[in-house]
């Protein structure tokens, strides 16, 4: 049906000019044309994504047919989660301790070199030795300060790691006493689904139960605990 682009009035077939403003009638208004264009774009994008997904699945199927070890989607996401976002306090303590020893070593060696240079033992030819040694001395002192701070942080994270280890053992004991694979799969309808879906459902179910039983848990710590400690203990033999 023709429309007037100015008056937004719809006419019957056979009219070509608006009776009110004299504008030439069009088949569709600009708004309808834009909506049609957006729908067409969405359909094309959807087709493109479907083709890309089918192509990825085809490559995976081809790899499996050739006997290659092709990781599943669930395995990739799980590896990302495990590698990922949470670093426990023992690792932080180790990192800070390593940084502390490096900074303390550099600062000590640098200050010794500055002292020897000021005393004239090191044969450095400098235009303004006092300015040079003053700046270098300040830098190496900063190294020492940073090393001391890193060492304090390492001790702080060591104490925090003891608390995390205690909490981890408490969670392990509770999971061993209260969780088993059959009950979890029955609760989430885990039978007959793909490994990827089963993994996410199981992990979410375990996480919900732990959050309900223990309050104020760090969610990154909890994700790592489920991935690294309890999931394989509950479902590992079952998956084999």
C-alpha positions as a Python dict, from the first residue, in 0.01 Angstrom:
ca = {
    (1, 'X'): (0, 0, 0),
    (2, 'X'): (137, 347, -90),
    (3, 'X'): (217, 601, 184),
    (4, 'X'): (275, 976, 197),
    (5, 'X'): (629, 1031, 331),
    (6, 'X'): (530, 1367, 491),
    (7, 'X'): (176, 1313, 618),
    (8, 'X'): (230, 945, 706),
    (9, 'X'): (-108, 872, 544),
    (10, 'X'): (-180, 539, 381),
    (11, 'X'): (-360, 533, 41),
    (12, 'X'): (-530, 264, -160),
    (13, 'X'): (-366, 115, -465),
    (14, 'X'): (-391, 341, -768),
    (15, 'X'): (-298, 670, -594),
    (16, 'X'): (42, 823, -670),
    (17, 'X'): (17, 1174, -515),
    (18, 'X'): (-87, 1283, -164),
    (19, 'X'): (-417, 1474, -169),
    (20, 'X'): (-313, 1692, 128),
    (21, 'X'): (46, 1799, 55),
    (22, 'X'): (100, 1691, -303),
    (23, 'X'): (400, 1470, -223),
    (24, 'X'): (469, 1167, -435),
    (25, 'X'): (361, 849, -259),
    (26, 'X'): (611, 577, -171),
    (27, 'X'): (569, 205, -117),
    (28, 'X'): (718, 209, 238),
    (29, 'X'): (794, 473, 496),
    (30, 'X'): (1157, 533, 598),
    (31, 'X'): (1100, 370, 939),
    (32, 'X'): (968, 49, 785),
    (33, 'X'): (1254, 39, 535),
    (34, 'X'): (1505, 79, 818),
    (35, 'X'): (1343, -202, 1017),
    (36, 'X'): (1351, -428, 711),
    (37, 'X'): (1719, -347, 661),
    (38, 'X'): (1799, -428, 1024),
    (39, 'X'): (1612, -758, 1004),
    (40, 'X'): (1797, -849, 686),
    (41, 'X'): (2130, -759, 848),
    (42, 'X'): (2046, -967, 1155),
    (43, 'X'): (1957, -1263, 935),
    (44, 'X'): (2280, -1230, 740),
    (45, 'X'): (2485, -1203, 1059),
    (46, 'X'): (2306, -1502, 1203),
    (47, 'X'): (2380, -1703, 889),
    (48, 'X'): (2743, -1597, 907),
    (49, 'X'): (2774, -1702, 1269),
    (50, 'X'): (2603, -2032, 1196),
    (51, 'X'): (2843, -2098, 910),
    (52, 'X'): (3140, -2010, 1131),
    (53, 'X'): (3014, -2240, 1406),
    (54, 'X'): (2949, -2520, 1160),
    (55, 'X'): (3296, -2467, 1016),
    (56, 'X'): (3456, -2496, 1361),
    (57, 'X'): (3255, -2809, 1437),
    (58, 'X'): (3349, -2950, 1099),
    (59, 'X'): (3718, -2894, 1173),
    (60, 'X'): (3676, -3067, 1509),
    (61, 'X'): (3496, -3360, 1348),
    (62, 'X'): (3764, -3382, 1081),
    (63, 'X'): (4034, -3382, 1347),
    (64, 'X'): (3861, -3659, 1538),
    (65, 'X'): (3818, -3860, 1218),
    (66, 'X'): (4193, -3833, 1156),
    (67, 'X'): (4269, -3950, 1509),
    (68, 'X'): (4384, -3611, 1638),
    (69, 'X'): (4334, -3504, 2000),
    (70, 'X'): (4083, -3221, 1966),
    (71, 'X'): (3993, -3045, 2297),
    (72, 'X'): (3623, -2997, 2362),
    (73, 'X'): (3461, -2663, 2439),
    (74, 'X'): (3420, -2755, 2804),
    (75, 'X'): (3786, -2855, 2833),
    (76, 'X'): (3900, -2522, 2688),
    (77, 'X'): (3684, -2318, 2924),
    (78, 'X'): (3793, -2530, 3217),
    (79, 'X'): (4160, -2480, 3132),
    (80, 'X'): (4103, -2107, 3111),
    (81, 'X'): (3935, -2106, 3452),
    (82, 'X'): (4209, -2316, 3607),
    (83, 'X'): (4491, -2110, 3458),
    (84, 'X'): (4318, -1806, 3525),
    (85, 'X'): (4176, -1556, 3743),
    (86, 'X'): (4267, -1654, 4097),
    (87, 'X'): (4613, -1682, 4247),
    (88, 'X'): (4626, -1836, 4592),
    (89, 'X'): (4822, -1682, 4875),
    (90, 'X'): (5104, -1937, 4868),
    (91, 'X'): (5181, -1841, 4507),
    (92, 'X'): (5165, -1472, 4596),
    (93, 'X'): (5401, -1532, 4887),
    (94, 'X'): (5647, -1712, 4659),
    (95, 'X'): (5632, -1435, 4396),
    (96, 'X'): (5684, -1161, 4654),
    (97, 'X'): (5972, -1349, 4817),
    (98, 'X'): (6148, -1395, 4483),
    (99, 'X'): (6102, -1026, 4399),
    (100, 'X'): (6228, -928, 4744),
    (101, 'X'): (6554, -1122, 4709),
    (102, 'X'): (6618, -977, 4364),
    (103, 'X'): (6553, -620, 4480),
    (104, 'X'): (6756, -660, 4797),
    (105, 'X'): (7046, -810, 4604),
    (106, 'X'): (7048, -534, 4343),
    (107, 'X'): (7017, -265, 4607),
    (108, 'X'): (7299, -406, 4821),
    (109, 'X'): (7539, -458, 4529),
    (110, 'X'): (7455, -113, 4390),
    (111, 'X'): (7516, 63, 4723),
    (112, 'X'): (7849, -116, 4764),
    (113, 'X'): (7949, 0, 4416),
    (114, 'X'): (7846, 358, 4499),
    (115, 'X'): (8048, 354, 4823),
    (116, 'X'): (8353, 218, 4646),
    (117, 'X'): (8312, 480, 4375),
    (118, 'X'): (8288, 767, 4624),
    (119, 'X'): (8596, 634, 4805),
    (120, 'X'): (8787, 639, 4476),
    (121, 'X'): (8848, 265, 4471),
    (122, 'X'): (8654, 213, 4149),
    (123, 'X'): (8830, 389, 3859),
    (124, 'X'): (8527, 568, 3714),
    (125, 'X'): (8591, 891, 3524),
    (126, 'X'): (8285, 1112, 3576),
    (127, 'X'): (8224, 1479, 3513),
    (128, 'X'): (8030, 1534, 3834),
    (129, 'X'): (8081, 1221, 4050),
    (130, 'X'): (7883, 1353, 4346),
    (131, 'X'): (7570, 1408, 4137),
    (132, 'X'): (7607, 1070, 3969),
    (133, 'X'): (7670, 877, 4290),
    (134, 'X'): (7396, 1069, 4467),
    (135, 'X'): (7136, 973, 4208),
    (136, 'X'): (7253, 612, 4185),
    (137, 'X'): (7263, 583, 4563),
    (138, 'X'): (6903, 705, 4587),
    (139, 'X'): (6793, 451, 4324),
    (140, 'X'): (6961, 160, 4502),
    (141, 'X'): (6813, 270, 4835),
    (142, 'X'): (6470, 256, 4668),
    (143, 'X'): (6553, -98, 4556),
    (144, 'X'): (6628, -191, 4916),
    (145, 'X'): (6305, -33, 5039),
    (146, 'X'): (6103, -212, 4772),
    (147, 'X'): (6273, -539, 4863),
    (148, 'X'): (6186, -494, 5230),
    (149, 'X'): (5823, -421, 5140),
    (150, 'X'): (5807, -729, 4916),
    (151, 'X'): (5950, -943, 5196),
    (152, 'X'): (5684, -814, 5437),
    (153, 'X'): (5417, -890, 5178),
    (154, 'X'): (5558, -1242, 5139),
    (155, 'X'): (5525, -1302, 5514),
    (156, 'X'): (5171, -1163, 5509),
    (157, 'X'): (5067, -1396, 5228),
    (158, 'X'): (5235, -1690, 5401),
    (159, 'X'): (5010, -1638, 5703),
    (160, 'X'): (4711, -1596, 5474),
    (161, 'X'): (4807, -1918, 5294),
    (162, 'X'): (4789, -2106, 5624),
    (163, 'X'): (4432, -1981, 5668),
    (164, 'X'): (4345, -2078, 5310),
    (165, 'X'): (4490, -2426, 5357),
    (166, 'X'): (4281, -2471, 5669),
    (167, 'X'): (3967, -2355, 5487),
    (168, 'X'): (4048, -2578, 5189),
    (169, 'X'): (4079, -2881, 5415),
    (170, 'X'): (3749, -2793, 5582),
    (171, 'X'): (3579, -2772, 5243),
    (172, 'X'): (3734, -3102, 5134),
    (173, 'X'): (3613, -3278, 5447),
    (174, 'X'): (3260, -3144, 5403),
    (175, 'X'): (3247, -3236, 5034),
    (176, 'X'): (3371, -3588, 5102),
    (177, 'X'): (3108, -3636, 5369),
    (178, 'X'): (2813, -3477, 5188),
    (179, 'X'): (2862, -3494, 4810),
    (180, 'X'): (2866, -3782, 4568),
    (181, 'X'): (2844, -3809, 4192),
    (182, 'X'): (2516, -4000, 4175),
    (183, 'X'): (2322, -3751, 4389),
    (184, 'X'): (2458, -3449, 4202),
    (185, 'X'): (2379, -3598, 3860),
    (186, 'X'): (2030, -3691, 3975),
    (187, 'X'): (1973, -3336, 4099),
    (188, 'X'): (2092, -3165, 3780),
    (189, 'X'): (1966, -3429, 3536),
    (190, 'X'): (2324, -3493, 3435),
    (191, 'X'): (2258, -3826, 3268),
    (192, 'X'): (2246, -3819, 2889),
    (193, 'X'): (2392, -3469, 2841),
    (194, 'X'): (2724, -3378, 2683),
    (195, 'X'): (3042, -3365, 2890),
    (196, 'X'): (3056, -2985, 2856),
    (197, 'X'): (2703, -2930, 2985),
    (198, 'X'): (2753, -3186, 3261),
    (199, 'X'): (3074, -3015, 3374),
    (200, 'X'): (2911, -2673, 3405),
    (201, 'X'): (2602, -2809, 3577),
    (202, 'X'): (2803, -3012, 3824),
    (203, 'X'): (3040, -2727, 3905),
    (204, 'X'): (2753, -2484, 3953),
    (205, 'X'): (2569, -2730, 4178),
    (206, 'X'): (2877, -2788, 4395),
    (207, 'X'): (2941, -2415, 4415),
    (208, 'X'): (2583, -2341, 4521),
    (209, 'X'): (2598, -2604, 4795),
    (210, 'X'): (2928, -2471, 4929),
    (211, 'X'): (2806, -2111, 4924),
    (212, 'X'): (2497, -2220, 5113),
    (213, 'X'): (2696, -2412, 5373),
    (214, 'X'): (2984, -2164, 5415),
    (215, 'X'): (2933, -1787, 5411),
    (216, 'X'): (3159, -1516, 5264),
    (217, 'X'): (3368, -1746, 5049),
    (218, 'X'): (3594, -1585, 4792),
    (219, 'X'): (3439, -1693, 4461),
    (220, 'X'): (3772, -1709, 4279),
    (221, 'X'): (3911, -1930, 4556),
    (222, 'X'): (3597, -2144, 4536),
    (223, 'X'): (3622, -2187, 4157),
    (224, 'X'): (3984, -2294, 4188),
    (225, 'X'): (3899, -2531, 4473),
    (226, 'X'): (3626, -2699, 4267),
    (227, 'X'): (3844, -2728, 3956),
    (228, 'X'): (4169, -2835, 4122),
    (229, 'X'): (4056, -3042, 4417),
    (230, 'X'): (3701, -3168, 4442),
    (231, 'X'): (3561, -3208, 4089),
    (232, 'X'): (3799, -3482, 3977),
    (233, 'X'): (3775, -3649, 4316),
    (234, 'X'): (3398, -3679, 4281),
    (235, 'X'): (3363, -3740, 3906),
    (236, 'X'): (3709, -3854, 3792),
    (237, 'X'): (3663, -4230, 3830),
    (238, 'X'): (3307, -4195, 3704),
    (239, 'X'): (3428, -4021, 3384),
    (240, 'X'): (3689, -4291, 3324),
}
